[in-house]
Coordinates of C-alpha atoms in Angstrom, one line a residue:
M1 CA -1.0 -85.7 -64.1
R2 CA 2.2 -87.6 -63.8
I3 CA 5.1 -85.9 -62.0
P4 CA 8.4 -86.3 -63.8
V5 CA 10.7 -88.6 -61.9
G6 CA 13.6 -86.2 -61.9
R7 CA 11.5 -83.5 -60.0
R8 CA 10.0 -86.0 -57.6
E9 CA 13.4 -87.3 -56.5
Q10 CA 15.2 -84.0 -56.3
P11 CA 15.5 -83.7 -52.5
G12 CA 16.6 -87.3 -52.2
R13 CA 19.2 -86.8 -54.9
L14 CA 20.5 -83.8 -53.0
L15 CA 21.0 -85.8 -49.8
S16 CA 22.5 -88.7 -51.9
S17 CA 25.6 -86.4 -52.3
P18 CA 28.0 -87.3 -49.4
W19 CA 29.0 -83.6 -49.1
W20 CA 25.5 -82.2 -48.9
R21 CA 24.4 -85.0 -46.6
G22 CA 27.4 -84.3 -44.3
A23 CA 26.6 -80.6 -44.2
A24 CA 23.0 -81.4 -43.4
A25 CA 24.2 -83.7 -40.5
V26 CA 26.4 -81.0 -39.0
A27 CA 23.7 -78.4 -39.3
A28 CA 21.1 -80.7 -37.8
G29 CA 23.4 -81.5 -34.9
A30 CA 23.9 -77.8 -34.1
L31 CA 20.2 -77.0 -33.8
P32 CA 19.8 -78.0 -30.1
A33 CA 22.2 -75.3 -29.1
L34 CA 19.4 -72.7 -29.7
A35 CA 17.6 -74.1 -26.7
F36 CA 20.3 -73.0 -24.3
P37 CA 21.0 -69.5 -23.1
E38 CA 21.6 -67.0 -24.6
P39 CA 18.9 -67.7 -27.2
G40 CA 17.0 -69.6 -24.5
L41 CA 14.4 -71.2 -26.8
W42 CA 13.7 -73.9 -24.2
W43 CA 10.7 -75.2 -26.1
F44 CA 12.8 -75.8 -29.2
A45 CA 14.6 -78.6 -27.4
F46 CA 11.6 -80.8 -27.7
V47 CA 11.8 -80.8 -31.6
A48 CA 15.4 -79.8 -32.2
L49 CA 16.6 -83.4 -32.7
V50 CA 13.9 -84.4 -35.2
P51 CA 15.8 -83.3 -38.3
W52 CA 18.9 -85.2 -37.2
L53 CA 16.8 -88.3 -36.3
L54 CA 15.1 -88.3 -39.6
L55 CA 18.4 -87.9 -41.5
V56 CA 20.0 -90.8 -39.6
R57 CA 17.1 -93.2 -39.9
A58 CA 17.0 -92.7 -43.6
A59 CA 20.7 -93.4 -44.1
P60 CA 21.3 -95.8 -47.0
S61 CA 23.5 -98.0 -44.8
A62 CA 24.6 -98.5 -41.2
R63 CA 28.0 -97.1 -42.1
R64 CA 26.4 -93.9 -43.4
A65 CA 24.2 -93.7 -40.3
A66 CA 27.3 -93.9 -38.0
L67 CA 28.9 -91.1 -40.1
D68 CA 25.8 -88.9 -39.9
G69 CA 25.8 -89.5 -36.1
W70 CA 29.5 -88.5 -35.9
L71 CA 29.0 -85.4 -38.0
G72 CA 25.9 -84.3 -36.1
G73 CA 27.9 -84.7 -32.9
V74 CA 30.6 -82.5 -34.3
G75 CA 28.0 -79.9 -35.1
F76 CA 26.5 -80.1 -31.6
M77 CA 29.8 -79.8 -29.8
I78 CA 30.9 -76.8 -31.9
A79 CA 27.6 -75.0 -31.5
V80 CA 27.4 -75.5 -27.7
H81 CA 31.0 -74.6 -27.1
H82 CA 31.5 -72.0 -29.9
W83 CA 32.5 -69.3 -27.4
L84 CA 35.8 -71.2 -26.8
V85 CA 37.0 -70.3 -30.3
P86 CA 39.0 -67.2 -29.1
N87 CA 40.9 -69.4 -26.7
L88 CA 41.3 -72.7 -28.4
H89 CA 41.1 -71.6 -32.1
V90 CA 41.3 -74.5 -34.5
F91 CA 41.9 -76.9 -31.6
L92 CA 38.1 -76.6 -30.8
V93 CA 37.4 -78.3 -34.1
V94 CA 39.8 -81.1 -33.3
L95 CA 38.2 -81.6 -29.9
A96 CA 34.7 -81.5 -31.4
A97 CA 35.8 -84.1 -34.0
L98 CA 37.1 -86.4 -31.3
L99 CA 34.1 -86.0 -28.9
G100 CA 31.7 -86.2 -31.9
L101 CA 32.7 -89.8 -32.3
L102 CA 30.6 -90.6 -29.2
W103 CA 27.5 -90.1 -31.5
A104 CA 28.6 -92.6 -34.1
P105 CA 27.2 -95.6 -32.1
W106 CA 24.1 -93.5 -31.5
G107 CA 23.7 -93.1 -35.2
L108 CA 23.9 -96.9 -35.6
L109 CA 21.4 -97.3 -32.8
V110 CA 18.9 -94.9 -34.4
H111 CA 19.3 -96.6 -37.8
R112 CA 18.8 -100.0 -36.3
A113 CA 15.8 -99.0 -34.2
L114 CA 14.0 -96.7 -36.6
G115 CA 15.4 -97.5 -40.1
G116 CA 13.3 -98.9 -42.9
R117 CA 9.7 -99.4 -42.0
P118 CA 9.6 -100.4 -38.3
R119 CA 6.3 -101.9 -37.0
A120 CA 4.5 -100.3 -34.1
G121 CA 6.2 -102.5 -31.5
R122 CA 9.7 -101.7 -32.9
A123 CA 8.9 -98.0 -32.9
A124 CA 7.7 -98.1 -29.3
V125 CA 11.0 -99.8 -28.3
A126 CA 12.9 -97.1 -30.2
I127 CA 11.2 -94.4 -28.1
A128 CA 12.8 -95.9 -25.0
V129 CA 16.1 -97.0 -26.6
V130 CA 17.1 -93.8 -28.5
P131 CA 16.9 -91.5 -25.4
S132 CA 18.9 -94.1 -23.4
G133 CA 21.6 -94.1 -26.0
W134 CA 21.7 -90.3 -25.9
L135 CA 22.0 -90.3 -22.1
A136 CA 24.9 -92.8 -22.3
I137 CA 26.7 -90.3 -24.5
E138 CA 26.1 -87.5 -21.9
L139 CA 27.3 -89.8 -19.1
V140 CA 30.6 -90.5 -20.9
R141 CA 31.3 -86.9 -21.9
S142 CA 30.5 -85.7 -18.4
W143 CA 33.9 -87.1 -17.4
E144 CA 36.0 -84.1 -16.4
V145 CA 38.8 -84.9 -18.8
L146 CA 36.4 -84.9 -21.7
G147 CA 35.0 -81.5 -20.9
G148 CA 32.5 -82.2 -18.2
P149 CA 28.7 -82.1 -18.2
W150 CA 28.4 -78.8 -20.1
G151 CA 25.4 -78.7 -22.6
L152 CA 23.5 -81.6 -21.2
L153 CA 20.2 -81.5 -23.1
G154 CA 18.1 -81.5 -20.0
A155 CA 19.9 -78.4 -18.8
S156 CA 18.1 -76.4 -21.5
Q157 CA 15.0 -76.6 -19.3
W158 CA 16.4 -74.7 -16.3
Q159 CA 13.6 -72.1 -16.2
V160 CA 10.7 -74.5 -16.7
P161 CA 9.1 -75.4 -13.2
P162 CA 7.8 -78.9 -14.2
A163 CA 11.2 -79.8 -15.6
L164 CA 12.8 -78.6 -12.3
R165 CA 10.4 -80.8 -10.4
L166 CA 11.5 -83.7 -12.6
A167 CA 15.1 -82.9 -11.8
S168 CA 14.3 -83.2 -8.1
L169 CA 13.2 -86.8 -8.8
G170 CA 15.9 -88.0 -11.1
G171 CA 18.4 -85.2 -11.7
V172 CA 19.1 -83.4 -15.0
W173 CA 19.5 -87.0 -16.5
L174 CA 15.7 -87.6 -16.2
V175 CA 15.0 -84.3 -17.9
T176 CA 17.3 -85.3 -20.8
L177 CA 15.5 -88.6 -21.1
L178 CA 12.1 -86.9 -21.4
V179 CA 13.4 -84.3 -24.0
V180 CA 14.9 -87.0 -26.2
A181 CA 11.9 -89.3 -25.9
V182 CA 9.6 -86.5 -27.1
N183 CA 11.9 -85.8 -30.0
T184 CA 11.9 -89.5 -30.9
A185 CA 8.2 -89.8 -30.7
A186 CA 7.8 -86.7 -32.9
A187 CA 10.2 -88.2 -35.5
V188 CA 8.1 -91.4 -35.5
L189 CA 4.9 -89.4 -36.0
M190 CA 6.4 -87.7 -39.1
A191 CA 8.2 -90.6 -40.7
V192 CA 6.5 -93.9 -39.7
P193 CA 2.8 -93.8 -40.3
P194 CA 2.1 -97.4 -39.1
A195 CA 3.6 -96.5 -35.7
R196 CA 1.7 -93.3 -35.1
L197 CA -0.4 -94.8 -32.3
P198 CA 2.6 -95.8 -30.1
A199 CA 4.1 -92.4 -30.8
V200 CA 1.0 -90.6 -29.6
A201 CA 0.8 -93.0 -26.6
A202 CA 4.4 -92.1 -25.7
L203 CA 3.8 -88.4 -25.9
C204 CA 0.7 -88.8 -23.7
A205 CA 2.7 -91.0 -21.3
C206 CA 5.4 -88.3 -21.0
A207 CA 2.8 -85.6 -20.3
L208 CA 1.1 -87.8 -17.7
A209 CA 4.5 -88.6 -16.0
V210 CA 5.3 -84.9 -15.7
G211 CA 1.9 -84.2 -14.3
A212 CA 2.2 -87.0 -11.8
V213 CA 5.7 -85.8 -10.7
W214 CA 4.3 -82.2 -10.4
L215 CA 1.4 -83.4 -8.1
W216 CA 3.0 -86.1 -6.0
V217 CA 6.8 -85.6 -5.7
P218 CA 7.2 -83.7 -2.4
R219 CA 8.6 -80.2 -2.5
P220 CA 11.4 -79.1 -0.2
D221 CA 10.1 -78.4 3.3
R222 CA 10.6 -74.7 3.9
T223 CA 11.9 -74.1 7.4
G224 CA 10.6 -70.5 7.7
E225 CA 14.2 -69.3 8.1
V226 CA 15.5 -66.7 5.7
V227 CA 19.2 -65.8 5.3
R228 CA 20.5 -62.6 3.8
V229 CA 23.4 -63.3 1.4
A230 CA 25.2 -60.5 -0.4
V231 CA 26.8 -61.0 -3.8
V232 CA 29.7 -58.7 -4.7
Q233 CA 30.3 -58.4 -8.5
P234 CA 33.1 -55.9 -9.3
G235 CA 32.8 -56.2 -13.1
V236 CA 35.6 -56.4 -15.6
V237 CA 39.0 -55.1 -14.4
N238 CA 41.8 -55.6 -16.8
G239 CA 45.3 -54.2 -17.4
L240 CA 48.4 -53.8 -15.2
G241 CA 47.7 -54.6 -11.5
G242 CA 44.3 -56.0 -12.3
A243 CA 44.2 -58.3 -9.3
E244 CA 45.0 -55.5 -6.8
R245 CA 42.5 -53.1 -8.4
R246 CA 39.8 -55.8 -8.5
F247 CA 40.4 -56.5 -4.8
A248 CA 40.1 -52.8 -4.0
L249 CA 36.9 -52.4 -6.0
S250 CA 35.4 -55.5 -4.3
E251 CA 36.4 -54.0 -1.0
E252 CA 34.7 -50.7 -1.8
L253 CA 31.5 -52.4 -2.9
T254 CA 31.5 -54.6 0.3
R255 CA 31.7 -51.5 2.5
Q256 CA 28.5 -50.3 1.0
L257 CA 26.7 -53.3 2.6
A258 CA 27.2 -51.9 6.1
G259 CA 23.8 -51.5 7.7
Q260 CA 22.1 -54.0 5.4
R261 CA 22.6 -56.9 7.9
P262 CA 23.8 -59.7 5.5
D263 CA 24.5 -63.1 7.1
L264 CA 27.2 -63.9 4.5
V265 CA 29.0 -61.9 1.8
V266 CA 30.2 -63.9 -1.3
W267 CA 32.9 -62.8 -3.7
G268 CA 33.5 -64.4 -7.1
E269 CA 36.2 -66.8 -8.3
S270 CA 39.8 -65.6 -8.2
S271 CA 38.7 -62.5 -6.3
V272 CA 41.9 -62.6 -4.2
G273 CA 45.2 -63.0 -6.1
A274 CA 47.5 -63.8 -3.2
D275 CA 47.7 -66.5 -0.5
L276 CA 46.3 -64.9 2.7
A277 CA 48.9 -66.7 4.8
A278 CA 51.6 -65.0 2.9
R279 CA 49.8 -61.7 2.8
P280 CA 48.7 -60.8 6.3
D281 CA 47.9 -57.3 5.2
L282 CA 45.2 -58.6 2.8
A283 CA 43.9 -61.0 5.5
A284 CA 43.6 -58.0 7.9
R285 CA 41.7 -55.9 5.3
L286 CA 39.2 -58.7 4.8
G287 CA 38.8 -59.1 8.6
A288 CA 38.1 -55.4 8.9
L289 CA 35.5 -55.7 6.1
S290 CA 33.8 -58.6 7.9
Q291 CA 33.7 -56.5 11.1
K292 CA 32.3 -53.5 9.3
V293 CA 29.4 -55.3 7.6
G294 CA 28.7 -57.7 10.4
A295 CA 29.1 -60.9 8.4
D296 CA 31.6 -63.5 7.3
L297 CA 33.1 -63.2 3.8
L298 CA 33.5 -66.1 1.5
V299 CA 36.3 -65.1 -0.9
N300 CA 38.1 -67.1 -3.5
V301 CA 41.9 -67.3 -3.6
D302 CA 43.7 -68.1 -6.8
A303 CA 47.4 -68.2 -5.9
R304 CA 50.4 -70.3 -5.1
R305 CA 50.1 -71.6 -1.5
S306 CA 52.7 -71.0 1.1
D307 CA 52.2 -74.3 2.9
R308 CA 52.4 -76.7 -0.1
P309 CA 53.6 -76.6 -3.7
G310 CA 51.5 -75.5 -6.6
I311 CA 48.7 -73.1 -7.5
F312 CA 45.3 -73.7 -5.9
K313 CA 41.8 -72.2 -6.4
S314 CA 40.3 -72.1 -2.9
S315 CA 37.1 -70.9 -1.2
V316 CA 38.2 -69.3 2.1
L317 CA 35.9 -68.1 4.8
V318 CA 37.0 -64.9 6.6
G319 CA 35.5 -63.5 9.8
P320 CA 36.3 -60.4 11.9
G321 CA 39.5 -62.0 13.1
G322 CA 40.7 -63.0 9.7
P323 CA 40.5 -66.5 8.0
T324 CA 38.5 -68.8 10.1
G325 CA 40.3 -72.0 8.9
D326 CA 37.4 -73.1 6.7
R327 CA 38.9 -73.7 3.3
Y328 CA 37.9 -75.7 0.2
D329 CA 40.3 -76.4 -2.6
K330 CA 38.8 -76.8 -6.0
M331 CA 38.7 -80.5 -7.0
R332 CA 37.6 -80.6 -10.6
L333 CA 39.5 -78.4 -12.9
V334 CA 38.7 -77.0 -16.4
P335 CA 40.5 -79.0 -19.1
F336 CA 43.0 -76.7 -20.9
G337 CA 41.8 -73.6 -19.0
E338 CA 43.3 -74.8 -15.7
Y339 CA 45.3 -77.8 -16.7
V340 CA 46.3 -79.6 -19.9
P341 CA 45.2 -83.3 -20.0
F342 CA 48.1 -85.5 -20.9
R343 CA 50.4 -82.5 -21.1
T344 CA 53.3 -84.6 -22.4
L345 CA 51.2 -85.3 -25.5
L346 CA 49.0 -82.2 -25.8
G347 CA 51.3 -79.5 -24.4
W348 CA 51.6 -78.0 -27.8
V349 CA 48.1 -76.5 -27.5
T350 CA 49.5 -73.7 -25.3
S351 CA 51.2 -72.4 -28.5
V352 CA 47.9 -72.1 -30.5
G353 CA 45.5 -71.0 -27.8
E354 CA 45.2 -69.7 -24.2
A355 CA 45.6 -73.0 -22.5
A356 CA 47.0 -73.2 -19.0
G357 CA 50.8 -72.7 -18.9
E358 CA 51.0 -74.4 -15.5
D359 CA 48.5 -77.0 -14.2
R360 CA 46.5 -76.0 -11.1
M361 CA 46.6 -78.4 -8.2
R362 CA 43.5 -80.2 -7.0
G363 CA 41.8 -80.5 -3.6
D364 CA 41.1 -83.9 -2.2
R365 CA 37.7 -83.6 -0.5
Q366 CA 34.5 -81.5 -0.4
V367 CA 34.0 -79.2 2.5
V368 CA 30.9 -77.9 4.3
M369 CA 31.5 -74.7 6.2
T370 CA 29.6 -73.6 9.3
L371 CA 28.6 -70.1 10.1
P372 CA 27.8 -69.9 13.9
A373 CA 24.2 -69.2 15.0
E374 CA 23.2 -65.6 15.5
E375 CA 20.1 -64.0 16.9
G376 CA 17.1 -65.2 14.8
R377 CA 19.2 -67.7 12.9
A378 CA 20.5 -71.2 13.6
D379 CA 23.9 -72.4 12.3
L380 CA 24.2 -72.0 8.6
R381 CA 26.0 -74.8 6.8
V382 CA 27.4 -73.7 3.4
G383 CA 28.6 -76.0 0.7
P384 CA 31.0 -74.2 -1.7
L385 CA 31.7 -75.1 -5.3
V386 CA 34.1 -73.3 -7.6
C387 CA 33.2 -72.4 -11.2
F388 CA 33.1 -75.5 -13.4
E389 CA 32.0 -77.7 -10.5
S390 CA 28.5 -76.3 -10.6
A391 CA 28.0 -78.3 -13.8
F392 CA 28.4 -81.6 -11.9
P393 CA 25.2 -82.9 -10.3
D394 CA 27.0 -85.4 -8.1
M395 CA 29.0 -82.6 -6.3
S396 CA 25.9 -80.6 -5.2
R397 CA 24.2 -83.8 -4.3
S398 CA 27.1 -84.8 -2.1
L399 CA 27.1 -81.5 -0.3
A400 CA 23.4 -81.8 0.4
R401 CA 23.9 -85.3 1.8
S402 CA 26.6 -83.8 4.0
G403 CA 24.2 -81.4 5.6
A404 CA 24.7 -78.2 3.5
G405 CA 21.8 -75.8 3.8
L406 CA 23.0 -73.4 1.2
L407 CA 25.1 -74.1 -1.9
V408 CA 27.4 -71.4 -3.2
A409 CA 29.2 -71.4 -6.5
Q410 CA 32.0 -68.9 -7.1
S411 CA 32.7 -68.3 -10.7
A412 CA 34.5 -66.0 -13.2
T413 CA 33.6 -66.0 -16.9
S414 CA 35.2 -62.7 -17.8
T415 CA 37.3 -64.4 -20.6
F416 CA 34.0 -65.1 -22.3
Q417 CA 32.2 -61.9 -21.3
D418 CA 30.4 -61.2 -24.6
S419 CA 29.5 -64.8 -25.4
W420 CA 26.7 -67.2 -24.4
A421 CA 28.9 -68.7 -21.7
P422 CA 28.0 -66.4 -18.7
A423 CA 24.3 -67.0 -19.1
Q424 CA 24.7 -70.7 -19.7
H425 CA 26.8 -71.1 -16.6
A426 CA 24.4 -69.1 -14.4
S427 CA 21.5 -71.3 -15.5
L428 CA 23.1 -74.3 -13.9
A429 CA 22.4 -73.0 -10.4
A430 CA 18.6 -73.5 -11.0
L431 CA 19.1 -77.2 -11.8
R432 CA 21.5 -77.8 -8.9
A433 CA 19.1 -76.1 -6.5
A434 CA 16.1 -78.2 -7.7
E435 CA 18.0 -81.4 -7.6
S436 CA 19.3 -80.9 -4.1
G437 CA 16.3 -79.0 -2.6
R438 CA 18.7 -76.4 -1.4
P439 CA 19.0 -72.8 -2.4
M440 CA 22.0 -71.9 -4.5
V441 CA 24.0 -68.7 -5.0
H442 CA 26.0 -68.3 -8.2
A443 CA 28.4 -65.4 -7.6
T444 CA 30.7 -64.2 -10.3
L445 CA 33.3 -61.5 -10.8
T446 CA 31.8 -60.1 -14.0
G447 CA 28.3 -61.6 -14.4
V448 CA 26.0 -63.3 -14.8
S449 CA 25.3 -63.7 -11.0
A450 CA 22.1 -65.3 -9.9
V451 CA 20.3 -66.8 -6.9
H452 CA 17.8 -69.6 -6.9
G453 CA 15.5 -71.0 -4.2
P454 CA 15.1 -74.6 -3.1
D455 CA 12.7 -75.4 -6.0
G456 CA 15.1 -73.8 -8.5
E457 CA 13.0 -70.7 -8.7
P458 CA 14.8 -67.4 -9.3
L459 CA 15.2 -65.0 -6.3
G460 CA 15.9 -61.3 -6.7
P461 CA 17.6 -59.7 -9.7
R462 CA 20.1 -61.4 -12.0
L463 CA 23.3 -59.3 -12.2
G464 CA 24.3 -59.0 -15.9
T465 CA 27.7 -58.8 -17.5
D466 CA 27.4 -54.9 -17.6
E467 CA 27.0 -54.4 -13.9
S468 CA 29.5 -53.6 -11.1
T469 CA 27.5 -53.8 -7.9
A470 CA 26.7 -55.5 -4.6
A471 CA 23.3 -56.9 -4.0
V472 CA 21.6 -58.5 -1.0
Y473 CA 19.3 -61.5 -1.5
E474 CA 16.8 -62.9 1.0
I475 CA 17.0 -66.7 0.7
P476 CA 14.5 -69.1 2.2
L477 CA 16.0 -72.2 3.6
A478 CA 14.6 -75.7 3.3
Q479 CA 15.1 -79.1 4.9
G480 CA 14.3 -82.7 4.0
T481 CA 15.7 -84.8 1.2
T482 CA 14.7 -84.8 -2.5
P483 CA 14.3 -88.2 -4.2
Y484 CA 17.4 -87.4 -6.3
V485 CA 19.6 -86.7 -3.3
R486 CA 18.2 -89.9 -1.6
F487 CA 18.4 -92.3 -4.6
G488 CA 21.0 -90.7 -6.8
D489 CA 21.4 -91.5 -10.5
W490 CA 18.7 -94.1 -10.8
A491 CA 17.6 -92.7 -14.2
V492 CA 21.1 -93.2 -15.6
Y493 CA 21.2 -96.8 -14.4
G494 CA 17.7 -97.4 -15.8
A495 CA 18.7 -96.0 -19.2
L496 CA 21.9 -98.2 -19.3
A497 CA 19.7 -101.2 -18.4
V498 CA 17.4 -100.5 -21.3
L499 CA 20.3 -100.0 -23.6
A500 CA 21.9 -103.3 -22.5
G501 CA 18.6 -105.1 -22.9
F502 CA 18.2 -103.8 -26.4
C503 CA 21.7 -104.7 -27.4
G504 CA 21.4 -108.2 -25.9
A505 CA 18.1 -108.8 -27.7
E506 CA 19.7 -107.7 -31.0
G507 CA 22.6 -110.0 -30.4
V508 CA 20.3 -113.0 -29.7
R509 CA 18.3 -112.2 -32.8
A510 CA 21.4 -112.1 -34.9
L511 CA 22.5 -115.5 -33.6
R512 CA 19.1 -117.0 -34.3
K513 CA 18.9 -115.7 -37.8
P514 CA 19.4 -118.7 -40.1
A515 CA 22.5 -118.5 -42.3
A516 CA 21.9 -118.1 -46.0
E517 CA 21.8 -121.6 -47.6
P518 CA 24.4 -122.2 -50.4
P519 CA 22.9 -122.5 -53.9
A520 CA 22.0 -126.1 -54.8
P521 CA 24.5 -127.7 -57.3
S522 CA 23.2 -127.6 -60.9
T523 CA 22.3 -130.9 -62.6
R524 CA 22.2 -129.2 -65.9
P525 CA 25.2 -130.2 -68.1
S526 CA 27.6 -127.5 -68.9
H527 CA 27.4 -125.9 -72.3
G528 CA 29.0 -128.0 -75.0
S529 CA 29.3 -131.2 -73.0
A530 CA 27.6 -134.4 -73.9
A531 CA 24.7 -135.6 -71.8
P532 CA 25.5 -138.6 -69.6
P533 CA 24.7 -142.0 -71.2
G534 CA 21.1 -143.0 -70.8
H535 CA 19.8 -139.3 -70.7

């Protein structure tokens, strides 16, 4: 029975509409967001890009492929950062439209590598090139001014032990390459029947690589030492005098730790609202707390400093005698939340959202703090990070190279309390721990607070956004160096080399392609003219 042409071509006719096709691209680009917390469908990351890839490869032209790439990028950025809407309002759409442009070249790349009917060899090359192009986008948008490395595709695998082991080898970047390679191979299996063999081979190679990493990449060498770290999470405190009431509640929760023998007590970001040099009364209260619980306190001061101009966010170590002198000033600030990039041009955003009215000041170096040895414990070297900085793999790697035995991130996501943001942020601690081979504490004011061991494994309870409490965690220490700490971003450089090689080969191919020959001149007489004599 013959199928009517109109019915057979209905889906294609629907996507031939630029509006429907654009909507499909935005929706396809948004799908990977489901792999991140809160939904946490980590397995979905391995197929989430397939609809987008199939749409782009089937684009009728390179120009349309670039447009589909851009629109998909807009959908991805909005979906992953949708919790910023209450703060940035319509400006989030503007930012997503600008950052989405990064995926336009990726759309061209996908169309060039997978468009039409690629042969097996071409499809095999695409399975290496398409992930490399995606990683190049992640590298560019990881620049602090562009929003930082939030929503890296590899970060969706934070609770998968084999992926964490992969991160210890090549960082979150290597996990991203694996995830996109699996997606690309799946798209080839579905859309390019002649290339199914290399697609299956690529999937098998990915599985074998993960198995090899699991078996042969060394795990962090546990020292046998265990430190007891207390996390103080006061919960949401709003209204008049919120900073003072938050301090008092944190003080009360810390007193309850007396007798539990912690080695370190960690408060969240902005837990102290005044410079301790200018407020000796607060410094004395913190010193008395340290004396009572028998441990140093790592607090976070968000205030105008008395010894230099501007507002700083600083991790400050406090002992029984008051501040010890160990201090780390936050270096990488949240765009719009803590400063406005290019304020002379973009200062108007403060009138349409909750952007920073005054830029915070930056620190100039990372710091490793030392807690003196006590009975049963050697010196404990602590590497502090503040909030947004836990998203940057290079910062935790630098601290590990500088000798930190414990990483601590102090955070506050109370502005986004009922969104996906707290869980997304807490999940990053698992990746940073696995990459560095060092345990990591993620301590927040209002949740989610979490602790992860040297392999990235969870330790103790996660403190949710509905809890106001103090909890003590027993954390095993480790020594040695992971391959990622030793060799750094080799996966990034390899991906960029693959991308450069592909672009170079395409350029050479274009130069060697023979130009179209002009049509031969006609010897036939023009209509109505007489034939030449003798013909």
